[in-house]
CSV table of C-alpha atoms in Angstrom, one decimal:
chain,number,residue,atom,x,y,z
A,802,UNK,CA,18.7,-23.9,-57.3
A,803,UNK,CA,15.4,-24.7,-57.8
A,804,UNK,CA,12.8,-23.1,-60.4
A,805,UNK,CA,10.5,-21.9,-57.0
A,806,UNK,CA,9.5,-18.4,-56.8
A,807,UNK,CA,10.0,-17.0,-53.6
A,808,UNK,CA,6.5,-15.3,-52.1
A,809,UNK,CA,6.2,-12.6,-49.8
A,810,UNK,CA,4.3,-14.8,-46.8
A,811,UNK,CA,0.4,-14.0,-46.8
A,812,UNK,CA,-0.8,-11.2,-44.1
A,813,UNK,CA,-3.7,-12.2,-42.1
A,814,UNK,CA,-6.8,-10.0,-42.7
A,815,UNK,CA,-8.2,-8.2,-39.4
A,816,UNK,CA,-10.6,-10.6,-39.1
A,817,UNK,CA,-7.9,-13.3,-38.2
A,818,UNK,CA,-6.7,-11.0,-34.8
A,819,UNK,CA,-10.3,-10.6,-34.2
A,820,UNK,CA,-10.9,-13.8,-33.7
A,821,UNK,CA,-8.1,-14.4,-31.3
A,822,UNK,CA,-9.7,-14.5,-27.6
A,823,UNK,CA,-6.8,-13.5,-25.5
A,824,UNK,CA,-6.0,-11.5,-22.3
A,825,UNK,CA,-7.1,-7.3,-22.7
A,826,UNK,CA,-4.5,-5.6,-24.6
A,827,UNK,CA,-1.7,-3.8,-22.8
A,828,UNK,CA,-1.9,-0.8,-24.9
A,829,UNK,CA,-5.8,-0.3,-23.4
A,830,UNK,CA,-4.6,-1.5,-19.8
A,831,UNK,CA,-1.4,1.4,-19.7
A,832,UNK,CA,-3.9,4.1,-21.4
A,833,UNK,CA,-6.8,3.3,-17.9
A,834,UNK,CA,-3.6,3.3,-15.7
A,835,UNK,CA,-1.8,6.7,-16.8
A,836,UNK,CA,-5.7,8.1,-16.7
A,837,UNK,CA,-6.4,6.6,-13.5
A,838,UNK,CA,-3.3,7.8,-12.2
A,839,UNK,CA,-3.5,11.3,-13.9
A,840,UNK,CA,-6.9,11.6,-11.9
A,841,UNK,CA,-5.8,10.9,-8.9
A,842,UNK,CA,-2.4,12.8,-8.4
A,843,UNK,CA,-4.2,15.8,-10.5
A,844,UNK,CA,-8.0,15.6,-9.8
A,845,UNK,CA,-6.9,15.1,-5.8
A,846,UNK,CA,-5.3,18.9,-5.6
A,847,UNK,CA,-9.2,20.4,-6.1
A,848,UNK,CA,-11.3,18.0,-4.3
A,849,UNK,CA,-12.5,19.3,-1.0
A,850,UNK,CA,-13.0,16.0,0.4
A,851,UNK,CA,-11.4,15.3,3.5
A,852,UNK,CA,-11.3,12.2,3.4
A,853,UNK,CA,-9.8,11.5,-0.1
A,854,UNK,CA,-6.3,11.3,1.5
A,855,UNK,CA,-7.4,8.6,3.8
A,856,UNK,CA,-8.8,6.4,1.0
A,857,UNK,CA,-5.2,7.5,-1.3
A,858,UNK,CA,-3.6,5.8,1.4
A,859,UNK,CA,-5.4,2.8,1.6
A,860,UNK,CA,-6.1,2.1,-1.9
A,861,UNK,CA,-4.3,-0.4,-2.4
A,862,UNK,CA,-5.7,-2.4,0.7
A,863,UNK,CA,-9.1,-1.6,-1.0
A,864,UNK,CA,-8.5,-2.3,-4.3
A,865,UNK,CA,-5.4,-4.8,-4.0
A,866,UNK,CA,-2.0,-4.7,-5.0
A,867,UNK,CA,-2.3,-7.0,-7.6
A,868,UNK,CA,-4.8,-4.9,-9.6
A,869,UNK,CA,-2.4,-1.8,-8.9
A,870,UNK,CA,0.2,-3.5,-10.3
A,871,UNK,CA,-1.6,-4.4,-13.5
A,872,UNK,CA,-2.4,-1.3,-14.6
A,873,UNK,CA,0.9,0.8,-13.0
A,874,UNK,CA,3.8,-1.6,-12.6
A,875,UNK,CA,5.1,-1.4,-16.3
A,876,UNK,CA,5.2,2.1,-16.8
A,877,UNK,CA,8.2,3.7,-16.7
A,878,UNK,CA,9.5,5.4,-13.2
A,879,UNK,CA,9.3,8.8,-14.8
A,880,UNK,CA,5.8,8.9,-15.3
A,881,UNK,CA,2.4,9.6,-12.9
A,882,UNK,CA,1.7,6.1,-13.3
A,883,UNK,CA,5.1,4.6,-12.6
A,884,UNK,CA,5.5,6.7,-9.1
A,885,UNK,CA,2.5,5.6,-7.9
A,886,UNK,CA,3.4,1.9,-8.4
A,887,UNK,CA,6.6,2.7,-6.5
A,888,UNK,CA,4.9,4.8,-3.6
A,889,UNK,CA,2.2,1.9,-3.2
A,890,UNK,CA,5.1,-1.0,-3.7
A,891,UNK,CA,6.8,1.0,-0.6
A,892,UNK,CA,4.2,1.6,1.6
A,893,UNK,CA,3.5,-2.0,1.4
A,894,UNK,CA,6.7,-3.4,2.3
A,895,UNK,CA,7.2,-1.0,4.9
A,896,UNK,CA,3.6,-2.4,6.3
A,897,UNK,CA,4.6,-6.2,5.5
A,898,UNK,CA,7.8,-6.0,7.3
A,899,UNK,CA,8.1,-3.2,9.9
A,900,UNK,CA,10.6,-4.3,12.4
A,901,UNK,CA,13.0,-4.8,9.5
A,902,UNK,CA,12.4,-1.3,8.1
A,903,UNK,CA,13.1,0.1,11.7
A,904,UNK,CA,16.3,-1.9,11.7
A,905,UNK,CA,17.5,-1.1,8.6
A,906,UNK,CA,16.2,3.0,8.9
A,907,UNK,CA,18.0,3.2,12.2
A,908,UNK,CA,21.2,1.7,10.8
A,909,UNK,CA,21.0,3.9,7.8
A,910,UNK,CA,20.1,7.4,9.5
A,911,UNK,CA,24.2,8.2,10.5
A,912,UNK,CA,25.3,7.7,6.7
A,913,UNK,CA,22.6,9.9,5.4
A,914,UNK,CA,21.9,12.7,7.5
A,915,UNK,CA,20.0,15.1,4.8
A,916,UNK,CA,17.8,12.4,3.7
A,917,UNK,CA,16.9,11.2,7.0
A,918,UNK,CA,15.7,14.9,7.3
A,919,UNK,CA,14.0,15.2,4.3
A,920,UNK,CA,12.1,11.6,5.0
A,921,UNK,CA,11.1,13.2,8.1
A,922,UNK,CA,10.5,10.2,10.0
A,923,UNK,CA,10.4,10.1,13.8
A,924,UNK,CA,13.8,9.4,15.8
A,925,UNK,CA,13.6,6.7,17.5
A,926,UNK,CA,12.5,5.0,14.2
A,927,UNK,CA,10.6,2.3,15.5
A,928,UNK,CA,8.1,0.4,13.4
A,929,UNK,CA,5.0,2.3,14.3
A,930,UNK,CA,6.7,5.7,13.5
A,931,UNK,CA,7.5,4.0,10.2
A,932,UNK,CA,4.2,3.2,9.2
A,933,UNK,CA,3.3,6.4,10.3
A,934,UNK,CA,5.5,8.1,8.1
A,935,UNK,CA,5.2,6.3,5.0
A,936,UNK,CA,1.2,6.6,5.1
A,937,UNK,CA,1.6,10.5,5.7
A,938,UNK,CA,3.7,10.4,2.9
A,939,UNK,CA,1.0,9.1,0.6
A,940,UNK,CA,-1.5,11.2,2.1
A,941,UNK,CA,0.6,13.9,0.5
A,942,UNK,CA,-0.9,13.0,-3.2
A,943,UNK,CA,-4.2,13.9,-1.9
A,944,UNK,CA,-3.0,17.2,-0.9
A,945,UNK,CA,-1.2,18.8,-3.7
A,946,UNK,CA,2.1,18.7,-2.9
A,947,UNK,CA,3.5,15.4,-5.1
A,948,UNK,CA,6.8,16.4,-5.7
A,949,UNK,CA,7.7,16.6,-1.6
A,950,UNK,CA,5.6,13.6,-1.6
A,951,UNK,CA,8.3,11.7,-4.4
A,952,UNK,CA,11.5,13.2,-2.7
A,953,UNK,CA,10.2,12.5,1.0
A,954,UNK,CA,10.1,8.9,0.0
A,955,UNK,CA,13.5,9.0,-1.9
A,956,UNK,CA,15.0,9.9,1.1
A,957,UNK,CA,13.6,7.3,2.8
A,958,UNK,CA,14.4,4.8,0.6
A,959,UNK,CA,18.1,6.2,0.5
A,960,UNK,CA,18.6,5.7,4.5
A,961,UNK,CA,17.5,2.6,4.0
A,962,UNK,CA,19.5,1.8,1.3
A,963,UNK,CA,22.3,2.8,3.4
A,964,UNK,CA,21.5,1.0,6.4
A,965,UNK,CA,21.0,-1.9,4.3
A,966,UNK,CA,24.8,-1.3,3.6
A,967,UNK,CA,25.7,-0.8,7.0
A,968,UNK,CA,23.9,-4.0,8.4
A,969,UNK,CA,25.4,-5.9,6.2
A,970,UNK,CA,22.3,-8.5,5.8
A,971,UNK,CA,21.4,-8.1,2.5
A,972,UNK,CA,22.7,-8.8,-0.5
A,973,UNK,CA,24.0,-6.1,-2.9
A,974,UNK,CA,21.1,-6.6,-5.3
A,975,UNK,CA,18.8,-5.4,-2.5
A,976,UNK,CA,20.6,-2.8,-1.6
A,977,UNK,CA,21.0,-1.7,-5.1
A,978,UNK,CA,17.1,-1.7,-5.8
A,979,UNK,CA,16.5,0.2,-3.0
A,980,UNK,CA,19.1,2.1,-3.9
A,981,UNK,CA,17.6,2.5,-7.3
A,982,UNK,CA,14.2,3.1,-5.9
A,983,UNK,CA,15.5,6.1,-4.4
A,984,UNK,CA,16.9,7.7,-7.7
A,985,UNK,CA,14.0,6.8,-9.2
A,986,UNK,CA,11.3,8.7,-6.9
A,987,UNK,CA,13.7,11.3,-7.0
A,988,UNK,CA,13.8,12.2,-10.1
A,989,UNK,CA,9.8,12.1,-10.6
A,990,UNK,CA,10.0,14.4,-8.1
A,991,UNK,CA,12.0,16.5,-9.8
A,992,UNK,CA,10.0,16.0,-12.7
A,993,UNK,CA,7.1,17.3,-11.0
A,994,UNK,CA,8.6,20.3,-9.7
A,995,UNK,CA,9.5,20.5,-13.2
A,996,UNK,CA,6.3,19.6,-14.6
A,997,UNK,CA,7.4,17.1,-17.3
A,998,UNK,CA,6.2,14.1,-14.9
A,999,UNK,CA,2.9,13.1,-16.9
């Protein structure tokens, strides 16, 4: 042994993380996204403005995925925040990829009956109904009614977690996130039935 005497390491002063330049702190990001998010599921029930459900649906055309995604993609699924991210991550797959959502709806429908009801989508499901339906859907935060909003496109994302199944085509991770998806938007709109979804 030697005759050292063990230190407790020094502590940086403030000044030290003050003068670190660095990216904007995730704390502040999360606190503007559950805001932003709070006003627009909440703040969109009283506005009278008939065309806030149009620019809902398209805000993440306007303002880009990518910036959605920075300030909504971390937060947890049972949150304001976190349902948005999935609703937007949705509608724009279903818009990337249409024919394949068609496919994979279609194949899906027979194994899930109530859900294909409760998605509401048109039969035949072909891509343009599907786009259709998923941007109703979102217009639905606009109007005040989130929770059918949530579970409208849980069921969705059930049939097509099913037909996913059925097809055969994709791999049991991707059926499984879809799969999870669903549960997830479920149970926000539960939560918002509920009114613990914040």
């Amino acid at each position: 042994m030697t005759g050292r005497t063990h230190h407790r390491p020094m502590t940086p002063g403030d000044g030290f993380f003050a003068e670190i330049a660095g990216g904007t702190d995730p704390a502040r990001v999360r606190e503007a996204g559950d805001l932003a998010a709070t006003i627009l599921v909440r703040g969109a029930r009283e506005s009278d403005d008939p065309a806030l459900a149009e620019r809902v649906v398209h805000l993440a055309e306007s303002e880009g995925l990518e910036t959605l995604a920075e300030v909504w993609s971390g937060a947890p699924a049972d949150t304001l925040a976190g349902s948005l991210w999935r609703l937007f991550v949705l509608r724009a797959w279903v818009h990337a990829d249409p024919e394949r959502v068609a496919e994979e709806y279609d194949a899906g429908q027979r194994r899930a009956d109530v859900a294909r009801v409760v998605a509401g989508v048109a039969d035949p499901p072909g891509p343009d109904e599907l786009r259709s339906m998923v941007d109703e859907v979102l217009r639905g935060i606009a109007r005040g009614d989130f929770a059918v909003t949530l579970l409208r496109a849980a069921a969705f994302a059930r049939v097509v977690a099913a037909g996913r199944a059925t097809l055969g085509a994709s791999s049991h991770d991707d059926i499984a996130r879809m799969l999870v998806l669903s549960e997830q938007l479920e149970a926000a709109g539960h939560g918002e039935i509920a009114n613990t979804l914040a």
